[in-house]
mmCIF file of N, CA and C in Angstrom:
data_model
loop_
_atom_site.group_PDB
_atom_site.id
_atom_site.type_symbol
_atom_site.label_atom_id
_atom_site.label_comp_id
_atom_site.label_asym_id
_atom_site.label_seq_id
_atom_site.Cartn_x
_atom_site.Cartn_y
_atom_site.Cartn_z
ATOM 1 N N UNK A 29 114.492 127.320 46.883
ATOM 2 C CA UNK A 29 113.596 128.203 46.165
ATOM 3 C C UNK A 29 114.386 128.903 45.068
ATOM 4 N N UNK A 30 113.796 129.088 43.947
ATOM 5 C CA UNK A 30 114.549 129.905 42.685
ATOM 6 C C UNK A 30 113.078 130.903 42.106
ATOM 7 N N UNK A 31 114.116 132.061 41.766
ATOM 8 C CA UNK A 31 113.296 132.948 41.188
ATOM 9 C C UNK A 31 113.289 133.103 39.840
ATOM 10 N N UNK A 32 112.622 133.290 38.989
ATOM 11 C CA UNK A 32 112.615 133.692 37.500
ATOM 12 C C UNK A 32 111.418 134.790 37.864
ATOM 13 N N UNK A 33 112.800 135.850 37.112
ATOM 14 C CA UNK A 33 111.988 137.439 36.815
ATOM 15 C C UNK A 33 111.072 137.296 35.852
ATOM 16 N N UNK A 34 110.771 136.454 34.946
ATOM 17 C CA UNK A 34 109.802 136.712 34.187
ATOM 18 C C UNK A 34 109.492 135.454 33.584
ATOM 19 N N UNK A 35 108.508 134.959 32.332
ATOM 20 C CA UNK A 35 108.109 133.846 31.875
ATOM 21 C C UNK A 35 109.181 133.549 30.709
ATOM 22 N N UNK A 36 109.667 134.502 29.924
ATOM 23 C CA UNK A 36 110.702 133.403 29.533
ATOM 24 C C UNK A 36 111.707 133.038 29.884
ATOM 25 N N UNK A 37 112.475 133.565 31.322
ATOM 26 C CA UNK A 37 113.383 133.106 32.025
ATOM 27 C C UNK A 37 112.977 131.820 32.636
ATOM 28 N N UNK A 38 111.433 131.296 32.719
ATOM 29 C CA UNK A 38 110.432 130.548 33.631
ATOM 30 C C UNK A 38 111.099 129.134 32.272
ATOM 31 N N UNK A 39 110.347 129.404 31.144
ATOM 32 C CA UNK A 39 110.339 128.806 30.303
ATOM 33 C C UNK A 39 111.783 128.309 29.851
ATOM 34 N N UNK A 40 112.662 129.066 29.627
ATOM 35 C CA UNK A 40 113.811 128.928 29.370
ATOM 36 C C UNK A 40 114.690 128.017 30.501
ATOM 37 N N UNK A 41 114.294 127.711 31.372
ATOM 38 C CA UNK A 41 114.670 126.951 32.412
ATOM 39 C C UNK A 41 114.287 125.334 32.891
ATOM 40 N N UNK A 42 112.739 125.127 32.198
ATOM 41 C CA UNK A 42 111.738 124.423 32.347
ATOM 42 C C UNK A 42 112.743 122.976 32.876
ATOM 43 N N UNK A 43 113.836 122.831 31.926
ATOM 44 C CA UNK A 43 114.972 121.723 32.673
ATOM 45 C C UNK A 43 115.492 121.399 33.498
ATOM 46 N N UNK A 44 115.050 122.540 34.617
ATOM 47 C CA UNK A 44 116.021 122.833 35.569
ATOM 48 C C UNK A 44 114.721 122.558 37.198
ATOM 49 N N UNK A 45 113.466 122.907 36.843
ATOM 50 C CA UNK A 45 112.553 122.896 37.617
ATOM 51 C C UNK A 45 112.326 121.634 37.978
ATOM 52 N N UNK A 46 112.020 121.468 39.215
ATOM 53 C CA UNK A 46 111.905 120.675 40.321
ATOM 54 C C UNK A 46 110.740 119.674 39.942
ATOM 55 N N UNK A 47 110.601 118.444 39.767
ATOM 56 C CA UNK A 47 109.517 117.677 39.828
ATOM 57 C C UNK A 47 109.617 116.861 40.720
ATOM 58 N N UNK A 48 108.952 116.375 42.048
ATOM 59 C CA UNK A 48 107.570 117.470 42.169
ATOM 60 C C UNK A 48 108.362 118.490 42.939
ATOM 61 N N UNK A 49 107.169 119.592 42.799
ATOM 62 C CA UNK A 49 107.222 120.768 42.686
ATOM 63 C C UNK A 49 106.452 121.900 42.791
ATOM 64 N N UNK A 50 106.126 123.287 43.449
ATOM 65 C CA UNK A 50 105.303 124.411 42.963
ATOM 66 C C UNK A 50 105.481 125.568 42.478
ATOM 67 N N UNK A 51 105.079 125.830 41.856
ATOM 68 C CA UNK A 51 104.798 127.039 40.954
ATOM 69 C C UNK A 51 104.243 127.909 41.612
ATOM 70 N N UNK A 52 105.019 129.411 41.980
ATOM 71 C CA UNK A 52 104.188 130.747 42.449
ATOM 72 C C UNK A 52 104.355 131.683 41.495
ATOM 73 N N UNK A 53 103.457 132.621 41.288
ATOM 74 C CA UNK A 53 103.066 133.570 40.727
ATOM 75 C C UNK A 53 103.297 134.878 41.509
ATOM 76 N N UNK A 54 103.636 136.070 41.001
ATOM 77 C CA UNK A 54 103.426 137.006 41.578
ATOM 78 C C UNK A 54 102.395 137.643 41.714
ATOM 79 N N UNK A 55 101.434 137.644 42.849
ATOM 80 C CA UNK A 55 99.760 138.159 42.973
ATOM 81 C C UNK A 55 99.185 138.906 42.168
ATOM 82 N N UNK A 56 99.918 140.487 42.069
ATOM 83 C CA UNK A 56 99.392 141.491 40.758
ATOM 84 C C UNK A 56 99.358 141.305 39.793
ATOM 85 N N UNK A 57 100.113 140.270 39.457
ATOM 86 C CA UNK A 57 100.410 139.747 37.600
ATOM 87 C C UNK A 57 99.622 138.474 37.327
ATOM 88 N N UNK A 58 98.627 137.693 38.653
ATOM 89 C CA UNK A 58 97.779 136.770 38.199
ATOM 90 C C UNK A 58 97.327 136.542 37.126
ATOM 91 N N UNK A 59 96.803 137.662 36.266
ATOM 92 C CA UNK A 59 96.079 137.819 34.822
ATOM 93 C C UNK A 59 96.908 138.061 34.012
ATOM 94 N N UNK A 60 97.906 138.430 34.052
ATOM 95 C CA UNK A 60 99.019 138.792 33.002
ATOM 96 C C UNK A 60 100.056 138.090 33.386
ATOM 97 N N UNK A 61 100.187 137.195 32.972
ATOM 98 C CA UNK A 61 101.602 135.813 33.080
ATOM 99 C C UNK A 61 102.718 136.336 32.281
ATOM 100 N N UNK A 62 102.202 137.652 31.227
ATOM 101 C CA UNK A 62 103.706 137.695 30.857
ATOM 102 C C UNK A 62 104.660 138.651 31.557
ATOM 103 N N UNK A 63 104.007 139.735 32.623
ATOM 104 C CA UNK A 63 104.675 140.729 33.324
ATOM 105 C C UNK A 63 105.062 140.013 34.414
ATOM 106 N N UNK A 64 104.635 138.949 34.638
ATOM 107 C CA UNK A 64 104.919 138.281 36.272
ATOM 108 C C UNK A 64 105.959 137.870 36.386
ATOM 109 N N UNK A 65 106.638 137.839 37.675
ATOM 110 C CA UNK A 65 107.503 137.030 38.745
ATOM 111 C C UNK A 65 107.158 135.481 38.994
ATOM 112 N N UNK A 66 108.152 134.785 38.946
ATOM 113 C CA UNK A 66 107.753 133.197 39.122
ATOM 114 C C UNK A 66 108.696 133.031 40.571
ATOM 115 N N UNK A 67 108.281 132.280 41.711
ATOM 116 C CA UNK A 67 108.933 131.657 42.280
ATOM 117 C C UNK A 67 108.918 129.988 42.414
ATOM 118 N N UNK A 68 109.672 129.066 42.215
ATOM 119 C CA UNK A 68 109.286 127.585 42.367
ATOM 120 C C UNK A 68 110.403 127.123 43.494
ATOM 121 N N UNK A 69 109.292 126.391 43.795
ATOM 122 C CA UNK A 69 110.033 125.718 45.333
ATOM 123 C C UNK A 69 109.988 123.883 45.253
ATOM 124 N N UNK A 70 110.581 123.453 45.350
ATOM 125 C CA UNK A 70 110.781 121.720 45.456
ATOM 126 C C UNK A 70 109.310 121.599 46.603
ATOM 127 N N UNK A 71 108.787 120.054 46.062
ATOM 128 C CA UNK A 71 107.790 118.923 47.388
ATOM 129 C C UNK A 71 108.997 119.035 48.264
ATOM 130 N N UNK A 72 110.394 118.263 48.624
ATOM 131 C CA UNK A 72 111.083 118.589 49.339
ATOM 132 C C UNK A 72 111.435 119.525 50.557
ATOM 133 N N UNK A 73 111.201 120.599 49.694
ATOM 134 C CA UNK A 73 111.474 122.063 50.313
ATOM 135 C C UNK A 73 110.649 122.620 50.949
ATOM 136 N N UNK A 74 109.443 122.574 50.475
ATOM 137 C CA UNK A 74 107.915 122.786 50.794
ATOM 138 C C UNK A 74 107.380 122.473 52.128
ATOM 139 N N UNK A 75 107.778 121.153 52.150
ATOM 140 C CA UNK A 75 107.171 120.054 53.357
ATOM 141 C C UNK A 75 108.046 120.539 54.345
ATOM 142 N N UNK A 76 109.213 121.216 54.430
ATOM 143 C CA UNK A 76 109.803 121.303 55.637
ATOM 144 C C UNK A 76 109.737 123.121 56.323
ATOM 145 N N UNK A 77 108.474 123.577 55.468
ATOM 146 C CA UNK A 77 107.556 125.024 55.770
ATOM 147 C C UNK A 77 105.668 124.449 56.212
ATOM 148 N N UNK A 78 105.744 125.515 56.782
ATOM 149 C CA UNK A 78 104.736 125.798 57.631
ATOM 150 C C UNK A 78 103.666 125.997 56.382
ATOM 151 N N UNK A 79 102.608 125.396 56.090
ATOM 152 C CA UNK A 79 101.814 126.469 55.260
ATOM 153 C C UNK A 79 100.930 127.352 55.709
ATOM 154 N N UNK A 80 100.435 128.246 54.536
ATOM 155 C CA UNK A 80 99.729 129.605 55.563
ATOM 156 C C UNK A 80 98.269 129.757 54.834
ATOM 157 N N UNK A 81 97.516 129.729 55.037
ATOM 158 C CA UNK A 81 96.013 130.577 54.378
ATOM 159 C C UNK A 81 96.229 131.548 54.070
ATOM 160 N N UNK A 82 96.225 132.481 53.327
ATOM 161 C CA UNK A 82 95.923 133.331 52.392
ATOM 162 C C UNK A 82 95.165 133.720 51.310
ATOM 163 N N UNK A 83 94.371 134.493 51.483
ATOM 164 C CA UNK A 83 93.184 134.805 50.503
ATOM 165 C C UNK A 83 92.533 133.405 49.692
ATOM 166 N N UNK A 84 92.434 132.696 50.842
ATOM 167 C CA UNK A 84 91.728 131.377 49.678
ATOM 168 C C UNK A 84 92.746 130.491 49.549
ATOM 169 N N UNK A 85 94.343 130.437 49.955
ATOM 170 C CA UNK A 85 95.413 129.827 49.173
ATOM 171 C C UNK A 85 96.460 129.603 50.237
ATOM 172 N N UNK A 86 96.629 128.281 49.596
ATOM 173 C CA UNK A 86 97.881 127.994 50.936
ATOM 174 C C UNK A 86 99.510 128.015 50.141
ATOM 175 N N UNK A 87 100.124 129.143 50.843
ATOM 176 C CA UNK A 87 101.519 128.947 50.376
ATOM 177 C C UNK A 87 102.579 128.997 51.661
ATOM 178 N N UNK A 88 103.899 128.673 51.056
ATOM 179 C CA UNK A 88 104.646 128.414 51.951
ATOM 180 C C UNK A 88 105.433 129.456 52.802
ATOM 181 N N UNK A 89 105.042 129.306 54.257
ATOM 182 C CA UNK A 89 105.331 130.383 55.493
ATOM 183 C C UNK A 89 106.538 131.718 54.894
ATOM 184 N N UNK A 90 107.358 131.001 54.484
ATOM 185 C CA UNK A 90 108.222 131.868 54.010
ATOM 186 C C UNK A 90 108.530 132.442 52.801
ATOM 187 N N UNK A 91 107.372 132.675 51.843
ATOM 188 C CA UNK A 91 106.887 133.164 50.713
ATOM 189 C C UNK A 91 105.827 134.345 51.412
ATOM 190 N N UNK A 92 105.555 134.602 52.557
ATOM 191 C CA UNK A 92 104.294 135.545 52.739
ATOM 192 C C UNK A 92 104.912 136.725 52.088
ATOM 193 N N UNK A 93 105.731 137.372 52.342
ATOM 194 C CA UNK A 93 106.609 138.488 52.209
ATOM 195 C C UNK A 93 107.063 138.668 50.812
ATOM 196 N N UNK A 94 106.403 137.910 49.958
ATOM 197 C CA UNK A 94 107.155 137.173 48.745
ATOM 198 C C UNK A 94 105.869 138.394 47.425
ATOM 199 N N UNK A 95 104.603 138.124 48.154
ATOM 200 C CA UNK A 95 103.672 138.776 47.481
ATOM 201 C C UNK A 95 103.268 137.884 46.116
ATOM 202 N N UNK A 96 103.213 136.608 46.836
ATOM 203 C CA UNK A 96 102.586 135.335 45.551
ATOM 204 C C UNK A 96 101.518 134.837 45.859
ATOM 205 N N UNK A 97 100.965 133.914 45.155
ATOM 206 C CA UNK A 97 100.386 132.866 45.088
ATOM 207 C C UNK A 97 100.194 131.746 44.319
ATOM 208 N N UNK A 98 99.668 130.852 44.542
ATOM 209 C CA UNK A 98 100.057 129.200 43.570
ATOM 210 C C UNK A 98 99.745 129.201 42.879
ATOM 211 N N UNK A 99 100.295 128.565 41.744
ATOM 212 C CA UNK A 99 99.687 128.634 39.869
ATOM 213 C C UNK A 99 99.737 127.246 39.678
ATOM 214 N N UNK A 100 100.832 126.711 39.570
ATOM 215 C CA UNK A 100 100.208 125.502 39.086
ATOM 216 C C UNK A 100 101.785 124.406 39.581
ATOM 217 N N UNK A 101 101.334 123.202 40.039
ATOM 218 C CA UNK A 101 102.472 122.049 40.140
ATOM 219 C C UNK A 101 103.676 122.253 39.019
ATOM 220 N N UNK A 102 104.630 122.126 39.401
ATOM 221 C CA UNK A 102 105.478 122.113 38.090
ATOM 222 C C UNK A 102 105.667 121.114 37.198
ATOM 223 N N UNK A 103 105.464 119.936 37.256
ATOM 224 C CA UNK A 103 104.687 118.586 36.488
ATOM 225 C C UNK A 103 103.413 118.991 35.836
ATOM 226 N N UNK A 104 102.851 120.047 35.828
ATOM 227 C CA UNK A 104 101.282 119.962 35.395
ATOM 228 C C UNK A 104 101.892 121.425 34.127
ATOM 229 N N UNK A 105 102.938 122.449 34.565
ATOM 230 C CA UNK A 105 103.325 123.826 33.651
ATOM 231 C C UNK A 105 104.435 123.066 32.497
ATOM 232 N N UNK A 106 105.414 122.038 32.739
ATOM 233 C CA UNK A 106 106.051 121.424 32.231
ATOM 234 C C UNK A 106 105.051 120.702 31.091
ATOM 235 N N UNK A 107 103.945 119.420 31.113
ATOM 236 C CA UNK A 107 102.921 119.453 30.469
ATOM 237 C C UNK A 107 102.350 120.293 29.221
ATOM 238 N N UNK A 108 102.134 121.414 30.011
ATOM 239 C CA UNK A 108 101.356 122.741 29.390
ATOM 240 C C UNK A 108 102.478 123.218 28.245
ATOM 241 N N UNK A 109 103.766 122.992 28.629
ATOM 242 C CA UNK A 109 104.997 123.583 27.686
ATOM 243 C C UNK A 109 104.861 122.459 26.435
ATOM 244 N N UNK A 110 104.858 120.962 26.821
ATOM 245 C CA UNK A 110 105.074 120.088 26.250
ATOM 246 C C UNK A 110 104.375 120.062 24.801
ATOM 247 N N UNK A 111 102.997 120.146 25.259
ATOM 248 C CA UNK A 111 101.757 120.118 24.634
ATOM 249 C C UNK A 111 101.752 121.249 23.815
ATOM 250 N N UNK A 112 101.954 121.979 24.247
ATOM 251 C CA UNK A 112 102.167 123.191 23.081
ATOM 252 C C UNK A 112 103.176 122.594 22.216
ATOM 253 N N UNK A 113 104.580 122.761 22.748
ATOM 254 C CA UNK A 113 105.365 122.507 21.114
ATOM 255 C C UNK A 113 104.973 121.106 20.305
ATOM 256 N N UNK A 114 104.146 120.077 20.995
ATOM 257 C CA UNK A 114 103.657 119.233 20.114
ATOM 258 C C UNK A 114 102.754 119.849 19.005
ATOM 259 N N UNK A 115 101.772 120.623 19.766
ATOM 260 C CA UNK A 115 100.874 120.761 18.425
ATOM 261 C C UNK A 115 101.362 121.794 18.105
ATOM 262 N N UNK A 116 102.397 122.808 18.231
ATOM 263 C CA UNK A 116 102.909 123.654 17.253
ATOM 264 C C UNK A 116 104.657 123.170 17.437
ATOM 265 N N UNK A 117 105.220 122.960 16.336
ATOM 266 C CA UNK A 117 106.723 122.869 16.888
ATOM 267 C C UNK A 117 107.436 124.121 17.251
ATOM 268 N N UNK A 118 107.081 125.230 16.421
ATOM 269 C CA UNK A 118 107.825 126.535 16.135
ATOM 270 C C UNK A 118 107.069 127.402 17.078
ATOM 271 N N UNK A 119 106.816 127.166 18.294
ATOM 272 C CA UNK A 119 105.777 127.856 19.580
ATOM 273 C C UNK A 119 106.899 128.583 19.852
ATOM 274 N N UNK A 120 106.087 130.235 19.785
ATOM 275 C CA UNK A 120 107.087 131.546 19.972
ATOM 276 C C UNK A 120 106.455 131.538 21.349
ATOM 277 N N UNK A 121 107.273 132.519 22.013
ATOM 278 C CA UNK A 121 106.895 132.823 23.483
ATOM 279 C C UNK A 121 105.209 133.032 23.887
ATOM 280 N N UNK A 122 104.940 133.662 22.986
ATOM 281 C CA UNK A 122 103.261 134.657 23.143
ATOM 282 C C UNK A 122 102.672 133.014 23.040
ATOM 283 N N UNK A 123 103.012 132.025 21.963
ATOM 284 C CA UNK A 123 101.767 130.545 21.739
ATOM 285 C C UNK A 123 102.166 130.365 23.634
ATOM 286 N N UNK A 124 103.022 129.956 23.471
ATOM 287 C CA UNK A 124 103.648 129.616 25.070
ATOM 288 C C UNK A 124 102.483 129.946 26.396
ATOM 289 N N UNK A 125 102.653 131.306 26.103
ATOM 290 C CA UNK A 125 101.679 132.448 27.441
ATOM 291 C C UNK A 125 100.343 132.109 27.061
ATOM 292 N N UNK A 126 99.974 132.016 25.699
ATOM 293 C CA UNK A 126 98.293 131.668 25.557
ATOM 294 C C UNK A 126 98.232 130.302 25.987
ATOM 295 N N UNK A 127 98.757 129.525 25.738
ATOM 296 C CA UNK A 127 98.607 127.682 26.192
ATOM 297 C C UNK A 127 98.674 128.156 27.907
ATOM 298 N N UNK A 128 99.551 128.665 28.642
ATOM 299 C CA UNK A 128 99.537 128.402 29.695
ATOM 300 C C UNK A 128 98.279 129.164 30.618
ATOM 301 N N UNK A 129 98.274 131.103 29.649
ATOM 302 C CA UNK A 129 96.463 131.512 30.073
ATOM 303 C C UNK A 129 95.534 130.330 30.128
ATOM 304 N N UNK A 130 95.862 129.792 29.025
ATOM 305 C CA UNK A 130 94.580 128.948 28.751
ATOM 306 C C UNK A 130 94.273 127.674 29.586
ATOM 307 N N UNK A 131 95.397 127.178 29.606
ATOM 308 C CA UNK A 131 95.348 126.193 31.425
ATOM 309 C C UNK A 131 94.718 126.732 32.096
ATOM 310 N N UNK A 132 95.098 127.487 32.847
ATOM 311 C CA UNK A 132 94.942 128.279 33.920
ATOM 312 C C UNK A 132 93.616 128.800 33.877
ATOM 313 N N UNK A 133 92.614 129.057 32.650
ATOM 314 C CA UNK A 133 91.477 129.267 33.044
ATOM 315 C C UNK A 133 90.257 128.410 32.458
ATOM 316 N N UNK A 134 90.856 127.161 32.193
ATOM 317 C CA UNK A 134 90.058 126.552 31.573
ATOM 318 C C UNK A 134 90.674 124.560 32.485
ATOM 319 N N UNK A 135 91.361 125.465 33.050
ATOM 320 C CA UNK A 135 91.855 124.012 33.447
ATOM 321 C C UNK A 135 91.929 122.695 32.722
ATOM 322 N N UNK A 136 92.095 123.064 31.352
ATOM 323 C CA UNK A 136 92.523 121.899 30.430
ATOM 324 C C UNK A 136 93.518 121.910 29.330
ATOM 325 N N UNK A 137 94.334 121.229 28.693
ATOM 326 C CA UNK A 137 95.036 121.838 27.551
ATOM 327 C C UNK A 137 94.631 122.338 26.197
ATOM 328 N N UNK A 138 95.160 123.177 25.829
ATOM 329 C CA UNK A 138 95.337 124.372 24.337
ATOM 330 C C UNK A 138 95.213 122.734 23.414
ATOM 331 N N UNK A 139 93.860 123.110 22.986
ATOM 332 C CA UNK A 139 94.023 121.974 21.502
ATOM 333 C C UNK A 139 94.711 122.766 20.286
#
């Protein structure tokens, strides 16, 4: 498991993240991706935890204490990064956070 304090530590790393893979969020910052906590955990790592129900959401036994929940595969946020600097090359952090809001509530990519 690895933590990134925030989204451009998230982003700034994107090389380093696990495919496959999940993506947690820190619960209070659901709506605001740029104040949030990221935790990502390996398929690997995952499979050898318990998962738990939680409010609608299954995360891994030893994340309860963690105060997350799942955002998105890390193959699917990697994508979301991709796609942005295609259709913009010069994507500042904020294009970044709107492409990935915009996943996230539209469940499709930022044209």
């Amino acid at each position: 498991m690895t933590e990134y304090k925030n989204v451009s530590e998230l982003i700034e790393n994107i090389d380093n993240l696990p495919i496959p893979g999940r993506l947690y969020i820190e619960k209070s910052n659901f709506l605001n991706v740029s104040e949030a906590f990221f935790l990502v955990i390996s398929s690997k790592e995952a499979k050898d935890q318990n998962m738990v129900e939680i409010e609608n959401d299954l995360i891994p036994e030893n994340l309860i204490d963690k105060n997350v929940k799942s955002f998105f595969d890390t193959a699917t946020f990697e994508d979301i990064l991709i796609i942005q600097k295609e259709n913009k090359e010069s994507s500042s952090l904020a294009d970044f956070i709107k492409a990935i809001e915009y996943y996230r509530e539209n469940d499709t990519f930022m044209e």
